Amino acid sequence: MTTTATTTAPLISKRAIIDWLGIAPFMIFALMFLVVPTLYLVTGAFLTPAGEFTLKNIADLFTPSILSAYWISIRVSVASSLGGALIGFFLAWAIVLGGVPNWVRSGLLTFSGVASNFAGVPLAFAFLATLGRTGLVTVFLRDWFGFNLYSTGFNLLSFFGLTITYMYFQIPLMVLILTPALDGLKREWREAAEILGASHWQYWRMVALPILWPSLLGTTLLLFANAFGAIATAYALTGSSLNIVPILLYAQIRGDVLHNPNLGYALALGMIVITGISNILYIWLRMRAERWQK
């Protein structure tokens, strides 16, 4: 009995070491590129360029120009997340419960996996080439139908144009996240509702939507955080013409305007707080939604 315990202990110890070695690269990566930079930003937000403690950087966040940048960023994030959530929900519903062929489902999910990660300069160029003043769709509507899109007040380099651009990757992300939740709706729930005399609308209003509500709201919050921190697409599309927080932060860190990197750290801290609250609420709602899928 003693021999068995003696020979087993080293094996368990080696197994634990191997397991920790397996996750070590991820932990090192997260520490170097997530934890340490975040702590550096938080610390820098309360320091002057000379390294002295100050609250001026935090107070400067409440100046009209910075508050306006936060407000525009929040509006763009809310609009793109709500639009992406609404359209993405109906797409996910169509491929899960709409009775479409399997090849349509697999094709749409594959496209969603690619499109949800398509952002930055390539996405901005794609929209400029499509909906810009000399874009393909703009020229086609003008030459073939006599309809000048920009005469209606539409401008791709504006709040509305940036919102539409963001929705390109918001909608596929909604489809990818919500599809498993729709797959989790059990057939027995619908059958039980029909046996009790519930109509199709009553089933969705009293059974399906209450179950899906945490997933819907949580994914919408995730889309909000996803749009709020995006900079490459906005900067490549609008330059500095649209005053949103990521572009303002980029200008401060890079050296434009007054070149106050510590104010940039404070701007980043504000973004961390807003996206952190959004992600915490998403995680909490996801945990509530997973209880119905067990």
Tab-separated table of C-alpha atoms in Angstrom:
chain	number	residue	atom	x	y	z
A	1	MET	CA	0.000	0.000	0.000
A	2	THR	CA	2.859	2.347	0.847
A	3	THR	CA	4.660	1.470	-2.373
A	4	THR	CA	1.617	2.344	-4.454
A	5	ALA	CA	1.229	5.733	-2.807
A	6	THR	CA	4.937	6.406	-3.253
A	7	THR	CA	4.920	5.612	-6.976
A	8	THR	CA	1.679	7.508	-7.630
A	9	ALA	CA	2.693	10.827	-6.057
A	10	PRO	CA	5.482	11.672	-8.543
A	11	LEU	CA	3.168	10.857	-11.461
A	12	ILE	CA	0.548	13.278	-10.166
A	13	SER	CA	3.202	15.931	-9.644
A	14	LYS	CA	4.562	15.486	-13.176
A	15	ARG	CA	1.052	15.590	-14.610
A	16	ALA	CA	0.353	18.869	-12.803
A	17	ILE	CA	3.610	20.350	-14.103
A	18	ILE	CA	2.749	19.324	-17.668
A	19	ASP	CA	-0.730	20.840	-17.328
A	20	TRP	CA	0.674	24.137	-16.089
A	21	LEU	CA	3.266	24.182	-18.846
A	22	GLY	CA	0.462	23.786	-21.365
A	23	ILE	CA	-1.301	26.986	-20.252
A	24	ALA	CA	1.912	28.878	-19.478
A	25	PRO	CA	2.188	30.506	-22.963
A	26	PHE	CA	-1.352	31.868	-22.679
A	27	MET	CA	-0.758	33.158	-19.138
A	28	ILE	CA	2.499	34.843	-20.183
A	29	PHE	CA	0.824	36.381	-23.239
A	30	ALA	CA	-2.118	37.660	-21.176
A	31	LEU	CA	0.241	39.048	-18.529
A	32	MET	CA	2.472	40.849	-21.036
A	33	PHE	CA	-0.192	42.215	-23.393
A	34	LEU	CA	-3.262	42.595	-21.160
A	35	VAL	CA	-2.578	42.769	-17.433
A	36	VAL	CA	0.672	44.773	-17.388
A	37	PRO	CA	-0.436	47.348	-20.030
A	38	THR	CA	-3.751	47.819	-18.217
A	39	LEU	CA	-1.999	48.433	-14.907
A	40	TYR	CA	0.389	50.815	-16.687
A	41	LEU	CA	-2.528	52.786	-18.142
A	42	VAL	CA	-4.369	52.941	-14.824
A	43	THR	CA	-1.231	54.157	-13.045
A	44	GLY	CA	-0.366	56.673	-15.762
A	45	ALA	CA	-3.849	58.195	-15.605
A	46	PHE	CA	-3.042	59.511	-12.123
A	47	LEU	CA	0.434	60.837	-12.893
A	48	THR	CA	1.866	63.945	-14.504
A	49	PRO	CA	4.511	63.687	-17.256
A	50	ALA	CA	7.041	64.318	-14.466
A	51	GLY	CA	5.768	61.288	-12.535
A	52	GLU	CA	3.902	63.152	-9.775
A	53	PHE	CA	0.457	62.138	-8.533
A	54	THR	CA	-2.444	64.211	-9.899
A	55	LEU	CA	-6.184	64.068	-10.468
A	56	LYS	CA	-6.099	66.620	-13.275
A	57	ASN	CA	-6.138	63.966	-16.000
A	58	ILE	CA	-9.342	62.493	-14.569
A	59	ALA	CA	-10.857	65.973	-14.195
A	60	ASP	CA	-9.998	66.752	-17.837
A	61	LEU	CA	-12.213	63.864	-18.935
A	62	PHE	CA	-15.196	66.069	-18.066
A	63	THR	CA	-14.251	68.877	-20.445
A	64	PRO	CA	-16.832	69.497	-23.204
A	65	SER	CA	-14.669	68.188	-26.072
A	66	ILE	CA	-13.846	64.909	-24.342
A	67	LEU	CA	-17.395	64.395	-23.086
A	68	SER	CA	-18.582	64.991	-26.663
A	69	ALA	CA	-16.138	62.337	-27.915
A	70	TYR	CA	-17.424	59.835	-25.353
A	71	TRP	CA	-21.023	60.662	-26.264
A	72	ILE	CA	-20.425	60.149	-29.987
A	73	SER	CA	-18.622	56.855	-29.307
A	74	ILE	CA	-21.463	55.659	-27.102
A	75	ARG	CA	-24.058	56.634	-29.717
A	76	VAL	CA	-22.196	54.832	-32.515
A	77	SER	CA	-21.730	51.763	-30.308
A	78	VAL	CA	-25.375	51.694	-29.221
A	79	ALA	CA	-26.692	52.192	-32.765
A	80	SER	CA	-24.437	49.551	-34.321
A	81	SER	CA	-25.033	47.059	-31.498
A	82	LEU	CA	-28.820	47.437	-31.631
A	83	GLY	CA	-28.853	47.225	-35.433
A	84	GLY	CA	-26.479	44.269	-35.414
A	85	ALA	CA	-28.480	42.518	-32.698
A	86	LEU	CA	-31.818	42.978	-34.482
A	87	ILE	CA	-30.657	41.845	-37.924
A	88	GLY	CA	-28.386	39.157	-36.485
A	89	PHE	CA	-31.248	37.709	-34.427
A	90	PHE	CA	-33.488	37.244	-37.458
A	91	LEU	CA	-30.616	35.730	-39.450
A	92	ALA	CA	-29.837	33.298	-36.639
A	93	TRP	CA	-33.527	32.486	-36.279
A	94	ALA	CA	-33.778	31.784	-40.017
A	95	ILE	CA	-30.870	29.323	-40.088
A	96	VAL	CA	-31.841	27.533	-36.859
A	97	LEU	CA	-35.651	27.553	-36.817
A	98	GLY	CA	-36.579	28.783	-40.278
A	99	GLY	CA	-36.190	25.485	-42.079
A	100	VAL	CA	-33.500	26.640	-44.518
A	101	PRO	CA	-31.306	23.940	-46.139
A	102	ASN	CA	-28.217	22.805	-44.250
A	103	TRP	CA	-25.889	24.220	-46.909
A	104	VAL	CA	-27.340	27.680	-46.280
A	105	ARG	CA	-26.707	27.343	-42.544
A	106	SER	CA	-23.140	26.112	-42.978
A	107	GLY	CA	-22.394	28.773	-45.587
A	108	LEU	CA	-23.811	31.608	-43.474
A	109	LEU	CA	-21.976	30.470	-40.342
A	110	THR	CA	-18.718	30.192	-42.281
A	111	PHE	CA	-19.195	33.670	-43.699
A	112	SER	CA	-20.069	35.004	-40.244
A	113	GLY	CA	-16.858	33.570	-38.826
A	114	VAL	CA	-14.852	35.436	-41.465
A	115	ALA	CA	-16.867	38.674	-41.536
A	116	SER	CA	-16.896	39.088	-37.748
A	117	ASN	CA	-13.095	39.451	-37.883
A	118	PHE	CA	-13.011	41.627	-41.002
A	119	ALA	CA	-12.293	45.156	-39.824
A	120	GLY	CA	-9.701	47.897	-39.931
A	121	VAL	CA	-8.298	49.381	-43.138
A	122	PRO	CA	-9.598	46.589	-45.451
A	123	LEU	CA	-13.169	47.107	-44.215
A	124	ALA	CA	-12.927	50.886	-44.563
A	125	PHE	CA	-11.571	50.527	-48.109
A	126	ALA	CA	-14.330	48.046	-48.999
A	127	PHE	CA	-17.048	50.497	-47.908
A	128	LEU	CA	-15.374	53.437	-49.636
A	129	ALA	CA	-15.155	51.397	-52.833
A	130	THR	CA	-18.814	50.428	-52.477
A	131	LEU	CA	-20.640	53.394	-50.923
A	132	GLY	CA	-18.139	56.225	-51.338
A	133	ARG	CA	-18.860	59.182	-53.601
A	134	THR	CA	-17.332	57.260	-56.516
A	135	GLY	CA	-18.142	53.824	-55.121
A	136	LEU	CA	-19.609	50.992	-57.167
A	137	VAL	CA	-23.125	51.135	-55.713
A	138	THR	CA	-23.186	54.951	-55.734
A	139	VAL	CA	-22.186	55.133	-59.401
A	140	PHE	CA	-24.557	52.304	-60.354
A	141	LEU	CA	-27.547	54.020	-58.740
A	142	ARG	CA	-26.621	57.337	-60.367
A	143	ASP	CA	-25.967	56.060	-63.894
A	144	TRP	CA	-28.670	53.399	-64.155
A	145	PHE	CA	-31.498	54.796	-62.026
A	146	GLY	CA	-30.706	58.505	-61.891
A	147	PHE	CA	-30.604	58.377	-58.095
A	148	ASN	CA	-27.868	60.378	-56.396
A	149	LEU	CA	-27.358	58.769	-53.012
A	150	TYR	CA	-25.399	61.707	-51.618
A	151	SER	CA	-28.085	64.207	-52.613
A	152	THR	CA	-30.266	62.680	-49.877
A	153	GLY	CA	-27.810	63.791	-47.209
A	154	PHE	CA	-26.092	60.432	-46.893
A	155	ASN	CA	-22.395	60.644	-46.088
A	156	LEU	CA	-20.255	57.590	-45.460
A	157	LEU	CA	-17.778	59.710	-43.492
A	158	SER	CA	-20.326	60.517	-40.789
A	159	PHE	CA	-22.046	59.063	-37.745
A	160	PHE	CA	-24.539	57.153	-39.881
A	161	GLY	CA	-21.882	55.917	-42.293
A	162	LEU	CA	-19.630	54.689	-39.481
A	163	THR	CA	-22.581	52.930	-37.842
A	164	ILE	CA	-23.375	51.060	-41.067
A	165	THR	CA	-19.715	50.110	-41.452
A	166	TYR	CA	-19.556	48.761	-37.899
A	167	MET	CA	-22.677	46.697	-38.494
A	168	TYR	CA	-20.773	44.709	-41.117
A	169	PHE	CA	-18.907	42.868	-38.349
A	170	GLN	CA	-21.569	43.311	-35.650
A	171	ILE	CA	-24.242	41.292	-37.469
A	172	PRO	CA	-22.054	38.190	-38.071
A	173	LEU	CA	-20.855	38.274	-34.457
A	174	MET	CA	-24.478	38.284	-33.278
A	175	VAL	CA	-25.227	35.293	-35.524
A	176	LEU	CA	-22.271	33.308	-34.200
A	177	ILE	CA	-23.095	33.918	-30.541
A	178	LEU	CA	-26.881	33.612	-30.724
A	179	THR	CA	-27.045	30.470	-32.877
A	180	PRO	CA	-26.104	28.121	-29.973
A	181	ALA	CA	-28.737	29.811	-27.783
A	182	LEU	CA	-31.425	29.170	-30.408
A	183	ASP	CA	-30.181	25.604	-30.812
A	184	GLY	CA	-30.672	25.243	-27.047
A	185	LEU	CA	-34.440	25.793	-27.284
A	186	LYS	CA	-35.851	22.348	-26.590
A	187	ARG	CA	-38.590	20.936	-28.770
A	188	GLU	CA	-40.378	19.708	-25.636
A	189	TRP	CA	-41.025	23.310	-24.562
A	190	ARG	CA	-42.831	24.099	-27.801
A	191	GLU	CA	-44.787	20.848	-27.684
A	192	ALA	CA	-45.832	21.485	-24.093
A	193	ALA	CA	-46.979	25.001	-24.988
A	194	GLU	CA	-49.003	23.682	-27.947
A	195	ILE	CA	-50.612	20.995	-25.794
A	196	LEU	CA	-51.677	23.681	-23.324
A	197	GLY	CA	-53.267	25.611	-26.190
A	198	ALA	CA	-50.662	28.330	-26.706
A	199	SER	CA	-50.407	29.936	-30.121
A	200	HIS	CA	-47.132	30.466	-31.968
A	201	TRP	CA	-46.945	34.083	-30.760
A	202	GLN	CA	-47.787	33.112	-27.173
A	203	TYR	CA	-45.022	30.492	-27.185
A	204	TRP	CA	-42.459	33.078	-28.267
A	205	ARG	CA	-43.767	35.783	-25.925
A	206	MET	CA	-44.156	33.612	-22.801
A	207	VAL	CA	-41.580	30.836	-23.260
A	208	ALA	CA	-38.894	31.380	-25.911
A	209	LEU	CA	-38.165	35.096	-25.511
A	210	PRO	CA	-37.919	34.995	-21.678
A	211	ILE	CA	-35.399	32.154	-22.051
A	212	LEU	CA	-33.485	33.942	-24.820
A	213	TRP	CA	-33.636	37.363	-23.199
A	214	PRO	CA	-30.377	37.032	-21.199
A	215	SER	CA	-28.573	35.841	-24.338
A	216	LEU	CA	-30.046	38.642	-26.460
A	217	LEU	CA	-29.246	41.388	-23.993
A	218	GLY	CA	-25.839	39.953	-23.116
A	219	THR	CA	-24.783	39.650	-26.750
A	220	THR	CA	-25.982	43.204	-27.433
A	221	LEU	CA	-23.752	44.406	-24.586
A	222	LEU	CA	-20.856	42.461	-26.082
A	223	LEU	CA	-21.486	44.129	-29.450
A	224	PHE	CA	-21.484	47.496	-27.696
A	225	ALA	CA	-18.077	46.809	-26.151
A	226	ASN	CA	-16.823	45.497	-29.486
A	227	ALA	CA	-17.757	48.730	-31.278
A	228	PHE	CA	-16.711	51.070	-28.471
A	229	GLY	CA	-13.078	49.974	-28.598
A	230	ALA	CA	-12.732	49.868	-32.401
A	231	ILE	CA	-10.325	52.421	-33.846
A	232	ALA	CA	-8.700	51.113	-37.045
A	233	THR	CA	-11.918	51.091	-39.080
A	234	ALA	CA	-13.055	54.498	-37.823
A	235	TYR	CA	-9.666	56.133	-38.347
A	236	ALA	CA	-9.180	54.654	-41.829
A	237	LEU	CA	-12.721	55.636	-42.837
A	238	THR	CA	-13.198	59.088	-41.315
A	239	GLY	CA	-9.701	60.168	-40.287
A	240	SER	CA	-10.073	62.833	-37.613
A	241	SER	CA	-13.341	64.245	-38.979
A	242	LEU	CA	-15.410	62.258	-36.467
A	243	ASN	CA	-14.418	62.971	-32.881
A	244	ILE	CA	-14.726	59.603	-31.142
A	245	VAL	CA	-12.764	58.489	-28.084
A	246	PRO	CA	-10.409	55.939	-29.747
A	247	ILE	CA	-9.308	58.523	-32.344
A	248	LEU	CA	-8.875	61.183	-29.648
A	249	LEU	CA	-6.854	58.712	-27.578
A	250	TYR	CA	-4.710	57.838	-30.588
A	251	ALA	CA	-4.018	61.528	-31.214
A	252	GLN	CA	-2.904	62.098	-27.630
A	253	ILE	CA	-0.632	59.059	-27.499
A	254	ARG	CA	0.845	59.698	-30.963
A	255	GLY	CA	1.736	63.300	-30.212
A	256	ASP	CA	-0.937	65.400	-31.925
A	257	VAL	CA	-2.748	68.304	-30.271
A	258	LEU	CA	-1.067	68.979	-26.911
A	259	HIS	CA	0.782	65.657	-26.734
A	260	ASN	CA	-0.296	64.683	-23.238
A	261	PRO	CA	0.163	60.914	-22.987
A	262	ASN	CA	-1.135	60.883	-19.414
A	263	LEU	CA	-4.414	62.377	-20.595
A	264	GLY	CA	-4.426	59.588	-23.162
A	265	TYR	CA	-4.022	57.094	-20.317
A	266	ALA	CA	-7.001	58.697	-18.582
A	267	LEU	CA	-9.035	58.401	-21.795
A	268	ALA	CA	-8.073	54.729	-21.979
A	269	LEU	CA	-9.067	54.266	-18.336
A	270	GLY	CA	-12.511	55.675	-19.105
A	271	MET	CA	-12.839	53.261	-22.015
A	272	ILE	CA	-11.740	50.371	-19.800
A	273	VAL	CA	-14.384	51.265	-17.217
A	274	ILE	CA	-17.192	51.472	-19.809
A	275	THR	CA	-16.236	48.286	-21.673
A	276	GLY	CA	-15.518	46.512	-18.373
A	277	ILE	CA	-19.024	47.224	-17.082
A	278	SER	CA	-20.457	46.041	-20.391
A	279	ASN	CA	-18.439	42.803	-20.336
A	280	ILE	CA	-19.264	42.073	-16.680
A	281	LEU	CA	-22.972	42.432	-17.441
A	282	TYR	CA	-22.517	40.193	-20.507
A	283	ILE	CA	-20.814	37.466	-18.441
A	284	TRP	CA	-23.544	37.639	-15.789
A	285	LEU	CA	-26.322	37.418	-18.377
A	286	ARG	CA	-24.535	34.575	-20.167
A	287	MET	CA	-24.373	32.601	-16.917
A	288	ARG	CA	-28.123	33.100	-16.474
A	289	ALA	CA	-28.755	31.967	-20.050
A	290	GLU	CA	-26.598	28.821	-19.650
A	291	ARG	CA	-28.819	27.567	-16.838
A	292	TRP	CA	-31.591	26.877	-19.370
A	293	GLN	CA	-29.227	25.043	-21.721
A	294	LYS	CA	-28.111	22.445	-19.181
